Amino acid sequence: MADAATGQGRFRAFISYAHADAAFAARLQSRLERFRLPGPVATQVAPKSGLKPGRIGPIFRDRDDLAAAHSLTQAIRDALQQSDALVVVASPAAAASRWVTQEIELFRSLHPDAPILIALASGEPQDAIPAVLRADDQEPLAADFRAQGDGSKLGFLKIVAGLVHVPLDTLVQREAQRQLRRVTIITLVSALLLIVMASITLFAMRAQAQAERERNEAEGLIEFMLTDLRNNLKGVGRLDVLKPVNQRAMHYYASRGDLGRLPADSLSRRARILHAMGEDEGNRGNQVAALALFRQAHRVTAALLDRYPDDPDRIFAHGQSEFWVGYTAWQAKKPEEARPYFRRYIGLSEQLVDRNPKQADWLMEAGYAHSNLGVLELQTDKRPDLAYNSFLRAKGYEKRAVAIAPDNVQFLADYADNSGWLAEAALQQDMLRVARQHRMEEMAIIEQLRNADPANAVYRRELATARTGLARIEARLGAASEAIAHMRAAHADFSALAKFDPSNVDLRERRNIVAALLRPLAQRHGQAALLDQNILQQAQSYCQTGATRASPEFSCAN
């Protein structure tokens, strides 16, 4: 019950949400309970009992707080009775949820004058806000957490402002000031690091007797830069501040002379700096600069491997360098440059397996290496026969890894993915029954993963993709009914996923491709009645893009 003396309940707010939005609701609850109000604002907000000023207070979220409740209905009623406000996570799933509607109606009956706030998580407002709220004459406060709306930061501050009854502008200004102070402090620390590193480098050159101590101090600062400082700067979006620090660190290593004389730990740190710099350049879209940095890192890990040829960690590290250089070259449309790196990656990963044939991680690494080469052979070389053999070797390693670690869901998912590649390579060679067998194996694994985690959208998408591939094979085998059934199931899954995530262009394109596959097949086999208007429109939309497919089961002629 609410406190009669203060008019405050036990909870600052009750979060109402649909099951599909559980992750969003959990993050929102955590952010609200961890948020600290700025000093001048905190003095205006009465704290909850037992809490220090500045804290918003406990937030009720039924899936956590009702774990031990004997009566769910009574427990929700009690929680709503003890809550000062209601926060509704709005989405298409919430709009369709009768539980969310009942919680809104119950809160209104208990607190006619208390605020109801809306946190728009996904979908358009007209499809996401429950009808019981849209029916009001007075529109409730809505915070649009979508990227195209208020965004996560402003949307969150809107919810905070509604809960503590302070103007939004006040919170925004105070939060901006706090963020500015944080960025300023981190920037000053970075500038100080530049000065300290320059000083240490100078002392190292002048005082030979102190060289080892100064090296440890300088590399301790570099380690700090690669860990805590880098993470902090990522958090405030100021990785640009780190660029001169990276350059100073590289200057430090250049001053140390020949790479072959550096200790192994120094070489490892230098390689990590180069990888970090390459990652930053890649994130900026500068693939040429990223490739150059990965090549430098490649030379460092090669030097380490030359020094410690039997050390599995050095073999693994250089294998990663081989992969990243090859992958970046392949992305830059240079397959012949990428190929030898992929082959050396295979050799290093197989060395790891030879040293420990029962370590699942090493077996999967060998599988990844062969699969990478297979993709290049299939998509770039147009040699499905070579690709099939590469995928088959990958499957051998991955099958052993799965046998050792059968509960590793990532291993199972990767094993299923390789079966899909095997099916595609077989299909391109007209090995239809072999391709069908691989697709069936892929689908069985994905269905196993989905049954264990029904809410996982990734598994649903992968199952729809596998069904599409199987449908193409069945169509080539003349099993039209089976092909149409698989295509309809895949179309239903892609449609549902695209509706749930309307901003996802890839899902819409996959749905339209399946519609374009389904339309001519159903028409040829007298099942045109199965094609509703949506399927016909989606097929037409895809065909109007000018897309073409060489496979005989695809046609935009109708």
Coordinates of C-alpha atoms in Angstrom, one line a residue:
M1 CA 0.0 0.0 0.0
A2 CA 1.0 3.6 -0.5
D3 CA 2.5 5.5 2.4
A4 CA -0.3 7.5 4.0
A5 CA 2.0 10.2 5.3
T6 CA 3.9 10.9 2.1
G7 CA 1.5 9.8 -0.6
Q8 CA 4.4 7.8 -2.1
G9 CA 4.4 4.1 -2.8
R10 CA 7.2 1.6 -2.4
F11 CA 8.0 1.8 -6.2
R12 CA 8.8 4.9 -8.2
A13 CA 7.2 3.2 -11.3
F14 CA 5.8 0.0 -12.6
I15 CA 7.1 -1.2 -16.0
S16 CA 4.5 -2.9 -18.2
Y17 CA 5.8 -4.7 -21.3
A18 CA 5.2 -7.6 -23.6
H19 CA 7.3 -10.7 -23.5
A20 CA 9.0 -9.8 -26.8
D21 CA 10.3 -6.6 -25.2
A22 CA 11.7 -8.2 -22.0
A23 CA 15.3 -7.2 -22.9
F24 CA 14.4 -3.6 -23.5
A25 CA 12.4 -3.5 -20.2
A26 CA 15.3 -5.0 -18.3
R27 CA 17.7 -2.4 -19.6
L28 CA 15.3 0.4 -18.9
Q29 CA 14.8 -0.7 -15.3
S30 CA 18.5 -1.0 -14.8
R31 CA 19.2 2.4 -16.2
L32 CA 16.5 4.1 -14.1
E33 CA 17.7 2.4 -10.9
R34 CA 21.4 3.3 -11.5
F35 CA 20.7 6.9 -12.7
R36 CA 21.9 9.6 -10.3
L37 CA 20.0 12.9 -10.6
P38 CA 22.2 16.0 -11.0
G39 CA 22.8 17.8 -7.6
P40 CA 20.5 20.9 -8.1
V41 CA 17.7 18.6 -9.5
A42 CA 18.1 16.0 -6.7
T43 CA 17.2 18.6 -4.0
Q44 CA 13.9 19.1 -5.7
V45 CA 12.9 15.4 -5.7
A46 CA 11.8 13.6 -2.5
P47 CA 13.8 10.4 -2.1
K48 CA 12.2 7.0 -1.6
S49 CA 12.4 5.6 1.9
G50 CA 15.9 4.3 2.7
L51 CA 17.5 5.9 -0.4
K52 CA 19.9 8.7 -0.6
P53 CA 18.8 11.9 -2.4
G54 CA 19.5 11.8 -6.1
R55 CA 18.3 8.2 -6.7
I56 CA 15.1 7.7 -8.6
G57 CA 14.2 4.7 -6.5
P58 CA 13.1 1.1 -7.1
I59 CA 11.4 0.3 -10.3
F60 CA 9.0 -2.7 -10.5
R61 CA 9.3 -5.2 -13.4
D62 CA 7.1 -8.2 -12.9
R63 CA 9.4 -10.9 -14.4
D64 CA 12.1 -10.3 -11.8
D65 CA 10.1 -9.1 -8.9
L66 CA 7.4 -11.8 -8.9
A67 CA 9.7 -14.8 -9.1
A68 CA 8.5 -16.1 -5.7
A69 CA 4.9 -14.8 -5.8
H70 CA 2.1 -17.3 -5.0
S71 CA -0.6 -15.3 -6.7
L72 CA 0.5 -13.5 -9.9
T73 CA -2.7 -11.4 -10.2
Q74 CA -2.7 -10.3 -6.6
A75 CA 1.0 -9.6 -6.7
I76 CA 0.6 -7.4 -9.8
R77 CA -2.3 -5.6 -8.1
D78 CA -0.2 -5.0 -5.0
A79 CA 2.8 -3.7 -7.1
L80 CA 0.5 -1.4 -9.1
Q81 CA -1.0 -0.1 -5.8
Q82 CA 2.5 0.7 -4.5
S83 CA 3.7 2.4 -7.7
D84 CA 3.7 6.2 -8.2
A85 CA 3.7 6.0 -12.0
L86 CA 3.3 3.5 -14.9
V87 CA 5.8 3.1 -17.7
V88 CA 4.5 1.3 -20.7
V89 CA 7.0 -0.2 -23.2
A90 CA 5.2 0.4 -26.5
S91 CA 5.7 -2.0 -29.5
P92 CA 3.5 -3.9 -31.9
A93 CA 3.7 -6.8 -29.4
A94 CA 2.6 -4.6 -26.5
A95 CA -0.3 -3.2 -28.5
A96 CA -1.5 -6.8 -29.1
S97 CA -0.9 -8.0 -25.5
R98 CA -4.0 -8.3 -23.3
W99 CA -1.8 -8.4 -20.2
V100 CA -0.4 -5.0 -20.9
T101 CA -3.9 -3.6 -21.5
Q102 CA -5.1 -5.1 -18.2
E103 CA -2.2 -3.7 -16.3
I104 CA -2.9 -0.2 -17.8
E105 CA -6.6 -0.4 -16.9
L106 CA -5.8 -1.7 -13.3
F107 CA -3.3 1.1 -12.7
R108 CA -5.8 3.7 -13.9
S109 CA -8.5 2.4 -11.5
L110 CA -6.1 2.5 -8.6
H111 CA -4.4 5.8 -9.4
P112 CA -6.7 8.0 -11.6
D113 CA -4.4 11.0 -11.4
A114 CA -1.0 9.3 -11.5
P115 CA 1.2 9.7 -14.6
I116 CA 1.4 7.1 -17.4
L117 CA 4.5 7.3 -19.5
I118 CA 5.2 5.6 -22.8
A119 CA 8.6 4.3 -23.9
L120 CA 8.3 3.6 -27.6
A121 CA 10.7 0.7 -28.3
S122 CA 9.8 -0.3 -31.9
G123 CA 7.2 0.1 -34.6
E124 CA 5.2 3.2 -35.5
P125 CA 3.2 4.9 -32.7
Q126 CA -0.2 4.0 -34.3
D127 CA 0.8 0.3 -34.3
A128 CA 2.8 0.3 -31.0
I129 CA 0.8 2.3 -28.4
P130 CA -1.9 0.1 -26.9
A131 CA -5.4 1.1 -27.9
V132 CA -6.5 1.8 -24.3
L133 CA -4.0 4.7 -24.2
R134 CA -4.7 6.0 -27.7
A135 CA -8.4 6.2 -26.9
D136 CA -7.8 9.0 -24.3
D137 CA -8.6 12.6 -25.1
Q138 CA -5.3 13.5 -23.6
E139 CA -2.2 12.1 -25.2
P140 CA 0.1 10.5 -22.6
L141 CA 3.8 11.5 -22.5
A142 CA 5.7 9.4 -25.1
A143 CA 9.5 9.0 -25.3
D144 CA 10.6 7.6 -28.6
F145 CA 13.7 5.4 -28.0
R146 CA 14.0 4.6 -31.7
A147 CA 17.1 5.9 -33.6
Q148 CA 14.8 7.9 -35.9
G149 CA 12.9 9.4 -32.9
D150 CA 14.3 10.8 -29.7
G151 CA 17.1 8.2 -29.5
S152 CA 18.1 6.2 -26.5
K153 CA 19.6 9.2 -24.5
L154 CA 16.9 11.8 -25.0
G155 CA 14.1 9.2 -24.7
F156 CA 15.5 8.0 -21.4
L157 CA 15.7 11.6 -20.0
K158 CA 12.1 12.1 -21.0
I159 CA 11.1 9.1 -18.9
V160 CA 13.2 10.4 -16.0
A161 CA 11.6 13.9 -16.3
G162 CA 8.1 12.4 -16.2
L163 CA 8.9 10.3 -13.1
V164 CA 10.4 13.0 -11.0
H165 CA 8.3 15.8 -12.3
V166 CA 11.0 18.2 -13.4
P167 CA 11.3 20.1 -16.8
L168 CA 13.0 18.0 -19.5
D169 CA 15.2 21.0 -20.5
T170 CA 16.6 21.1 -17.0
L171 CA 17.7 17.5 -17.1
V172 CA 19.1 17.8 -20.6
Q173 CA 21.2 20.8 -19.7
R174 CA 22.5 19.2 -16.5
E175 CA 23.3 15.9 -18.3
A176 CA 25.1 17.8 -21.1
Q177 CA 27.2 19.6 -18.5
R178 CA 28.0 16.4 -16.7
Q179 CA 29.0 14.7 -20.0
L180 CA 31.2 17.7 -20.9
R181 CA 33.0 17.5 -17.6
R182 CA 33.6 13.8 -18.1
V183 CA 34.9 14.3 -21.7
T184 CA 37.1 17.2 -20.5
I185 CA 38.7 15.1 -17.7
I186 CA 39.4 12.2 -20.1
T187 CA 40.8 14.5 -22.7
L188 CA 43.1 16.1 -20.0
V189 CA 44.2 12.6 -18.9
S190 CA 45.0 11.8 -22.5
A191 CA 47.1 15.0 -22.9
L192 CA 48.9 14.2 -19.7
L193 CA 49.7 10.7 -21.0
L194 CA 51.3 12.3 -24.0
I195 CA 53.5 14.4 -21.8
V196 CA 54.4 11.5 -19.5
M197 CA 55.2 9.1 -22.4
A198 CA 57.3 11.7 -24.1
S199 CA 59.2 12.3 -20.8
I200 CA 59.7 8.6 -20.2
T201 CA 61.0 8.1 -23.7
L202 CA 63.5 10.9 -23.4
F203 CA 64.7 9.6 -20.1
A204 CA 65.0 6.1 -21.5
M205 CA 67.4 7.4 -24.2
R206 CA 69.5 9.4 -21.8
A207 CA 69.8 7.1 -18.8
Q208 CA 70.8 3.6 -19.9
A209 CA 71.0 2.4 -16.3
Q210 CA 67.2 3.2 -15.9
A211 CA 66.2 1.8 -19.3
E212 CA 64.5 -1.3 -18.0
R213 CA 62.5 0.5 -15.3
E214 CA 61.4 3.2 -17.7
R215 CA 60.4 0.6 -20.3
N216 CA 58.1 -1.0 -17.8
E217 CA 56.6 2.3 -16.9
A218 CA 56.0 3.3 -20.5
E219 CA 54.5 0.0 -21.5
G220 CA 52.3 0.1 -18.4
L221 CA 50.9 3.4 -19.7
I222 CA 50.4 1.7 -23.1
E223 CA 48.6 -1.2 -21.5
F224 CA 46.3 1.4 -19.8
M225 CA 45.7 3.0 -23.1
L226 CA 44.7 -0.3 -24.7
T227 CA 42.3 -1.2 -21.9
D228 CA 40.7 1.3 -19.5
L229 CA 41.4 4.5 -21.4
R230 CA 40.2 3.0 -24.7
N231 CA 37.0 1.7 -23.1
N232 CA 36.3 5.1 -21.5
L233 CA 36.9 7.0 -24.7
K234 CA 34.6 4.6 -26.6
G235 CA 31.9 5.3 -23.9
V236 CA 31.9 9.0 -24.6
G237 CA 32.5 8.7 -28.4
R238 CA 35.9 10.3 -28.4
L239 CA 38.2 7.7 -29.9
D240 CA 39.7 10.6 -31.9
V241 CA 41.4 11.8 -28.7
L242 CA 43.3 8.5 -28.7
K243 CA 44.9 9.0 -32.2
P244 CA 47.9 11.0 -31.0
V245 CA 48.4 8.7 -28.1
N246 CA 48.5 5.7 -30.5
Q247 CA 51.0 7.6 -32.6
R248 CA 53.2 8.4 -29.6
A249 CA 53.2 4.8 -28.6
M250 CA 54.3 3.7 -32.0
H251 CA 57.0 6.3 -31.9
Y252 CA 58.1 4.8 -28.6
Y253 CA 58.5 1.4 -30.1
A254 CA 60.3 2.8 -33.2
S255 CA 62.8 4.3 -30.8
R256 CA 63.6 0.8 -29.4
G257 CA 65.3 -0.3 -32.6
D258 CA 65.1 -3.6 -34.3
L259 CA 61.9 -5.5 -33.7
G260 CA 63.8 -8.7 -33.2
R261 CA 65.4 -7.4 -30.0
L262 CA 62.1 -6.4 -28.3
P263 CA 60.7 -8.7 -25.6
A264 CA 57.8 -10.9 -26.6
D265 CA 55.3 -8.9 -24.4
S266 CA 56.4 -5.7 -26.1
L267 CA 55.8 -7.2 -29.5
S268 CA 52.4 -8.4 -28.4
R269 CA 51.4 -4.9 -27.2
R270 CA 52.7 -3.4 -30.5
A271 CA 50.6 -5.8 -32.5
R272 CA 47.5 -5.0 -30.4
I273 CA 48.0 -1.3 -31.0
L274 CA 48.2 -1.9 -34.7
H275 CA 45.1 -4.1 -34.6
A276 CA 43.2 -1.4 -32.6
M277 CA 44.3 1.3 -35.1
G278 CA 43.2 -0.9 -38.0
E279 CA 39.9 -1.5 -36.3
D280 CA 39.4 2.3 -35.9
E281 CA 40.2 2.9 -39.6
G282 CA 37.9 0.1 -40.7
N283 CA 35.1 1.6 -38.6
R284 CA 35.6 4.9 -40.4
G285 CA 35.3 3.1 -43.7
N286 CA 39.0 3.6 -44.6
Q287 CA 39.8 0.0 -45.8
V288 CA 43.0 1.0 -47.4
A289 CA 44.4 2.4 -44.2
A290 CA 43.1 -0.6 -42.2
L291 CA 44.8 -3.0 -44.6
A292 CA 48.1 -1.2 -44.2
L293 CA 47.8 -1.4 -40.4
F294 CA 46.9 -5.1 -40.4
R295 CA 49.9 -5.8 -42.6
Q296 CA 52.1 -4.1 -39.9
A297 CA 50.5 -6.2 -37.2
H298 CA 51.1 -9.3 -39.4
R299 CA 54.8 -8.6 -39.4
V300 CA 54.8 -8.3 -35.6
T301 CA 53.0 -11.6 -35.1
A302 CA 55.3 -13.2 -37.7
A303 CA 58.3 -12.1 -35.7
L304 CA 56.8 -13.6 -32.5
L305 CA 56.1 -16.9 -34.3
D306 CA 59.7 -17.0 -35.6
R307 CA 60.9 -16.6 -32.0
Y308 CA 58.4 -19.1 -30.5
P309 CA 57.4 -21.5 -33.3
D310 CA 56.0 -24.1 -30.9
D311 CA 53.9 -21.8 -28.8
P312 CA 50.2 -22.3 -29.5
D313 CA 49.3 -18.8 -28.5
R314 CA 51.8 -17.4 -31.0
I315 CA 50.5 -19.7 -33.7
F316 CA 46.9 -18.6 -33.0
A317 CA 47.8 -14.9 -32.9
H318 CA 49.6 -15.1 -36.3
G319 CA 46.6 -17.1 -37.7
Q320 CA 44.4 -14.1 -36.8
S321 CA 46.7 -11.8 -38.6
E322 CA 46.7 -14.0 -41.7
F323 CA 42.9 -14.0 -41.6
W324 CA 42.4 -10.3 -41.1
V325 CA 44.9 -9.3 -43.9
G326 CA 43.2 -11.8 -46.2
Y327 CA 39.7 -10.8 -45.3
T328 CA 40.4 -7.1 -45.7
A329 CA 42.0 -7.7 -49.1
W330 CA 39.0 -9.7 -50.1
Q331 CA 36.6 -6.9 -49.1
A332 CA 38.7 -4.6 -51.2
K333 CA 37.9 -6.8 -54.2
K334 CA 41.4 -8.3 -54.4
P335 CA 40.8 -12.1 -54.2
E336 CA 44.1 -13.2 -55.5
E337 CA 45.8 -11.1 -52.8
A338 CA 43.6 -12.6 -50.2
R339 CA 44.0 -16.3 -51.3
P340 CA 47.5 -17.0 -49.9
Y341 CA 46.6 -15.5 -46.6
F342 CA 43.6 -17.7 -46.3
R343 CA 45.7 -20.7 -47.2
R344 CA 48.3 -19.9 -44.5
Y345 CA 45.5 -19.4 -42.0
I346 CA 44.4 -23.0 -42.8
G347 CA 48.0 -24.2 -42.2
L348 CA 48.3 -22.5 -38.8
S349 CA 44.9 -23.6 -37.6
E350 CA 45.8 -27.2 -38.6
Q351 CA 49.0 -26.9 -36.6
L352 CA 46.9 -26.1 -33.5
V353 CA 44.8 -29.2 -34.1
D354 CA 47.9 -31.4 -34.5
R355 CA 49.2 -30.2 -31.2
N356 CA 45.9 -30.8 -29.4
P357 CA 43.3 -32.7 -31.5
K358 CA 40.8 -32.8 -28.6
Q359 CA 40.6 -29.0 -28.1
A360 CA 37.3 -27.9 -29.5
D361 CA 38.3 -24.3 -30.0
W362 CA 41.2 -25.3 -32.3
L363 CA 39.0 -27.7 -34.3
M364 CA 36.5 -25.0 -34.9
E365 CA 39.3 -22.6 -35.9
A366 CA 40.4 -25.1 -38.6
G367 CA 36.8 -25.4 -39.7
Y368 CA 36.5 -21.6 -40.0
A369 CA 39.7 -21.4 -42.0
H370 CA 38.5 -24.0 -44.6
S371 CA 35.1 -22.4 -44.8
N372 CA 36.6 -19.0 -45.5
L373 CA 38.5 -20.4 -48.5
G374 CA 35.3 -22.2 -49.6
V375 CA 33.4 -19.0 -49.8
L376 CA 36.1 -17.4 -51.9
E377 CA 36.1 -20.4 -54.2
L378 CA 32.3 -20.4 -54.5
Q379 CA 31.6 -16.7 -54.9
T380 CA 34.7 -15.3 -56.5
D381 CA 36.2 -18.3 -58.4
K382 CA 32.7 -19.7 -59.4
R383 CA 34.2 -23.2 -58.7
P384 CA 31.5 -25.0 -56.7
D385 CA 33.5 -28.3 -57.0
L386 CA 36.5 -26.8 -55.2
A387 CA 34.2 -25.0 -52.7
Y388 CA 32.3 -28.2 -51.9
N389 CA 35.6 -30.0 -50.9
S390 CA 36.6 -27.0 -48.7
F391 CA 33.3 -27.0 -47.0
L392 CA 33.5 -30.8 -46.5
R393 CA 36.9 -30.4 -44.8
A394 CA 35.4 -27.7 -42.6
K395 CA 32.5 -29.9 -41.7
G396 CA 34.9 -32.7 -40.6
Y397 CA 36.7 -30.4 -38.1
E398 CA 33.5 -28.8 -36.9
K399 CA 31.8 -32.2 -36.4
R400 CA 34.6 -33.3 -34.1
A401 CA 34.3 -30.0 -32.1
V402 CA 30.6 -30.4 -31.7
A403 CA 31.1 -34.0 -30.5
I404 CA 33.5 -32.7 -27.8
A405 CA 31.3 -29.7 -26.8
P406 CA 27.7 -30.7 -27.7
D407 CA 26.3 -28.0 -25.5
N408 CA 28.1 -25.1 -27.2
V409 CA 25.3 -23.5 -29.2
Q410 CA 27.7 -21.3 -31.2
F411 CA 29.5 -24.4 -32.4
L412 CA 26.2 -25.9 -33.4
A413 CA 25.0 -22.8 -35.2
D414 CA 28.3 -22.6 -37.1
Y415 CA 28.1 -26.3 -38.0
A416 CA 24.6 -25.7 -39.4
D417 CA 25.8 -22.7 -41.4
N418 CA 28.5 -24.8 -43.0
S419 CA 25.9 -27.4 -44.0
G420 CA 24.1 -24.6 -45.8
W421 CA 27.2 -23.7 -47.7
L422 CA 27.7 -27.4 -48.6
A423 CA 24.1 -27.5 -49.9
E424 CA 24.6 -24.4 -52.1
A425 CA 27.9 -25.7 -53.6
A426 CA 26.2 -29.1 -54.3
L427 CA 23.2 -27.3 -55.9
Q428 CA 25.4 -25.4 -58.2
Q429 CA 26.8 -28.7 -59.4
D430 CA 23.3 -30.2 -59.9
M431 CA 24.0 -32.7 -57.1
L432 CA 20.3 -32.2 -56.1
R433 CA 19.8 -35.1 -53.7
V434 CA 23.2 -34.4 -52.0
A435 CA 22.2 -30.7 -51.7
R436 CA 18.8 -31.8 -50.2
Q437 CA 20.5 -33.9 -47.6
H438 CA 22.8 -31.1 -46.4
R439 CA 19.8 -28.7 -46.2
M440 CA 17.8 -31.2 -44.2
E441 CA 20.7 -31.5 -41.8
E442 CA 21.0 -27.7 -41.5
M443 CA 17.3 -27.4 -40.8
A444 CA 17.3 -30.1 -38.1
I445 CA 20.1 -28.4 -36.2
I446 CA 18.5 -24.9 -36.4
E447 CA 15.1 -26.3 -35.3
Q448 CA 16.9 -27.9 -32.3
L449 CA 18.4 -24.5 -31.4
R450 CA 15.1 -22.7 -32.0
N451 CA 13.2 -25.1 -29.8
A452 CA 15.6 -24.5 -27.0
D453 CA 15.3 -20.7 -27.5
P454 CA 12.0 -19.9 -29.1
A455 CA 12.3 -16.2 -28.8
N456 CA 15.6 -16.1 -30.7
A457 CA 14.9 -14.1 -33.9
V458 CA 18.3 -15.1 -35.4
Y459 CA 17.3 -18.8 -35.4
R460 CA 14.0 -18.0 -36.9
R461 CA 15.7 -16.1 -39.7
E462 CA 18.3 -18.8 -40.3
L463 CA 15.5 -21.5 -40.4
A464 CA 13.6 -19.4 -43.0
T465 CA 16.8 -19.1 -45.1
A466 CA 17.3 -22.8 -44.9
R467 CA 13.7 -23.5 -45.9
T468 CA 14.2 -21.2 -48.9
G469 CA 17.2 -23.2 -50.0
L470 CA 15.5 -26.5 -49.5
A471 CA 12.5 -25.2 -51.5
R472 CA 14.8 -24.4 -54.5
I473 CA 16.2 -27.9 -54.4
E474 CA 12.7 -29.5 -54.1
A475 CA 11.6 -27.4 -57.1
R476 CA 14.6 -28.7 -59.2
L477 CA 13.7 -32.3 -58.1
G478 CA 10.1 -31.8 -59.4
A479 CA 8.6 -31.9 -55.9
A480 CA 6.4 -28.8 -56.4
S481 CA 4.1 -29.3 -53.5
E482 CA 7.0 -29.7 -51.0
A483 CA 8.8 -26.7 -52.6
I484 CA 5.7 -24.5 -52.3
A485 CA 5.1 -25.6 -48.7
H486 CA 8.6 -24.7 -47.7
M487 CA 8.5 -21.4 -49.5
R488 CA 5.2 -20.4 -47.9
A489 CA 6.6 -21.2 -44.4
A490 CA 9.8 -19.2 -45.2
H491 CA 7.7 -16.3 -46.5
A492 CA 5.5 -16.3 -43.3
D493 CA 8.7 -16.2 -41.1
F494 CA 10.4 -13.5 -43.1
S495 CA 7.1 -11.5 -43.1
A496 CA 6.7 -11.8 -39.4
L497 CA 10.3 -10.8 -38.7
A498 CA 10.1 -7.8 -41.1
K499 CA 7.0 -6.6 -39.4
F500 CA 8.6 -6.9 -36.0
D501 CA 11.7 -5.0 -37.2
P502 CA 10.4 -2.7 -40.0
S503 CA 13.7 -0.8 -40.3
N504 CA 15.5 -4.0 -41.4
V505 CA 16.0 -3.8 -45.1
D506 CA 17.6 -7.2 -45.4
L507 CA 14.6 -9.0 -44.0
R508 CA 12.2 -7.2 -46.4
E509 CA 14.5 -8.1 -49.3
R510 CA 14.6 -11.8 -48.2
R511 CA 10.8 -11.8 -47.9
N512 CA 10.4 -10.3 -51.4
I513 CA 12.9 -12.8 -52.9
V514 CA 10.8 -15.7 -51.5
A515 CA 7.7 -14.1 -52.9
A516 CA 9.4 -13.8 -56.3
L517 CA 10.4 -17.5 -56.1
L518 CA 6.9 -18.6 -55.0
R519 CA 4.9 -16.8 -57.6
P520 CA 6.0 -18.6 -60.8
L521 CA 6.2 -21.9 -59.1
A522 CA 2.7 -21.8 -57.8
Q523 CA 1.4 -20.5 -61.1
R524 CA 3.1 -23.3 -63.1
H525 CA 1.6 -26.0 -60.9
G526 CA -2.0 -24.7 -60.7
Q527 CA -1.7 -23.3 -57.1
A528 CA -2.1 -19.6 -58.0
A529 CA -4.9 -19.4 -55.5
L530 CA -2.3 -19.6 -52.7
L531 CA -0.9 -16.3 -53.8
D532 CA -2.5 -13.5 -51.8
Q533 CA -2.2 -9.8 -52.9
N534 CA 0.8 -9.2 -50.5
I535 CA 2.8 -12.0 -52.2
L536 CA 2.1 -10.7 -55.7
Q537 CA 3.0 -7.1 -54.7
Q538 CA 6.2 -8.2 -53.0
A539 CA 7.2 -10.3 -56.0
Q540 CA 6.5 -7.5 -58.3
S541 CA 8.4 -5.0 -56.1
Y542 CA 11.5 -7.3 -56.2
C543 CA 11.3 -7.9 -59.9
Q544 CA 11.0 -4.1 -60.5
T545 CA 14.4 -3.6 -58.9
G546 CA 16.0 -5.3 -61.9
A547 CA 17.2 -8.3 -59.9
T548 CA 17.8 -11.5 -61.9
R549 CA 18.6 -15.0 -60.9
A550 CA 20.2 -17.7 -63.2
S551 CA 18.5 -20.6 -61.4
P552 CA 15.6 -22.2 -63.4
E553 CA 13.2 -22.0 -60.5
F554 CA 13.3 -18.2 -60.5
S555 CA 11.5 -16.0 -63.1
C556 CA 10.2 -12.4 -63.2
A557 CA 8.4 -13.1 -66.5
N558 CA 4.9 -13.5 -64.9

